[in-house]
Phi, psi and omega in degrees: 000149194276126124241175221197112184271122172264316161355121157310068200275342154330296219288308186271004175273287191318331191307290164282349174273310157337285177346297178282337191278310198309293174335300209281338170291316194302315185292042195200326176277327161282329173262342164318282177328324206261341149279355187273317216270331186291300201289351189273335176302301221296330180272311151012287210274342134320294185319287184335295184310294169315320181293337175300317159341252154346317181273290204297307159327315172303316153301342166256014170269309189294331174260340158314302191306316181296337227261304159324251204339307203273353194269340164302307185307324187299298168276359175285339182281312170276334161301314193289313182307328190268340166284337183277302153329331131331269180315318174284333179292316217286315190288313187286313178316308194285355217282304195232061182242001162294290152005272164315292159345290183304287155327294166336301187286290183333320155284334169259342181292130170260165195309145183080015182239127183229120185272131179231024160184156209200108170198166223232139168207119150081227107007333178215140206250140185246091181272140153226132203221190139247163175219142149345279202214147157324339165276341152303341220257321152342284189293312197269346186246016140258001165280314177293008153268344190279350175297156179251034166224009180220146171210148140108069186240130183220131172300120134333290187188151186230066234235146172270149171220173170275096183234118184022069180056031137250163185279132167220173191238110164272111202250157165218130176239084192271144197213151204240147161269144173256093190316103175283149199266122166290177170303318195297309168302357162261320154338264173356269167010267167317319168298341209247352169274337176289311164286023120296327178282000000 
């Protein structure tokens, strides 16, 4: 025997492919989400990381920069100490070239020489006197080249005058102190002749 569904079975096939559809959107709109929500922790959860990142870089950039700031404060503190140190090797090397100096003229100026100023800029000493004759002024000036600590001695001016009814040569004479070469200063020397050489 034939049977024959009288039933709208169209209505309820559409019913149920409706159904499953709603379903599989909804599902499919719930896994949407729940991936859009997993990638938003997951970048979330990144930024965060980076930004931690970040604030810690910053922060060692920022105690680097105090670190600069204090190794500048240092050496500008050494630049000042090795100049102040300078200047006292420069006083103590110089200490006693007055001294010396002085020892020098004494010994070399000769008898017929009347000094009546003795004075100093830098290197070069400027005597001035009366002398006898030229050939004293001569005479004192080849002794003071024969000194190792005075060199380089050249006349200015040499003028006859008239001195209590005698005749004098009224002189100016400039003479260079000649720097004695220390140990350090022959290193120097040396280096700077090799490097050249």
């Amino acid at each position: 025997m034939i049977r024959i569904n009288l039933l709208p079975h169209r209505e309820e096939k559409r019913k149920e492919r409706r159904r499953q559809f709603y379903v599989t959107a909804g599902l499919m709109l719930t896994l949407g989400a729940a991936v859009w929500l997993l990638v938003h922790m997951v970048n979330a959860g990144d930024l965060e990381r980076q930004n931690s990142r970040n604030n810690y870089f910053n922060n060692q950039i920022a105690a680097l920069d105090r670190e600069i700031e204090a190794i500048k404060d240092l050496r500008g503190q050494i630049d000042r100490l090795l100049a102040r140190k300078q200047v006292i090797e420069t006083l103590q090397s110089n200490r006693a070239e007055t001294v010396h100096l002085f020892n020098e003229l004494a010994a070399r100026i000769p008898s017929g020489i009347f000094m009546t100023s003795v004075s100093q800029s830098g290197n070069k000493i400027t005597l001035k006197g009366y002398a006898q004759s030229n050939a004293r002024i001569s005479s004192m000036m080849s002794s003071l080249n024969d000194s190792p600590f005075l060199e380089g001695s050249e006349v200015v001016k040499s003028v006859a005058e008239n001195l209590n009814n005698r005749r004098a040569y009224n002189f100016e004479i400039n003479v260079y102190i000649e720097k004695p070469v220390t140990p350090a200063n022959e290193t120097t020397a040396s280096a700077a002749t090799i490097r050249k050489g």
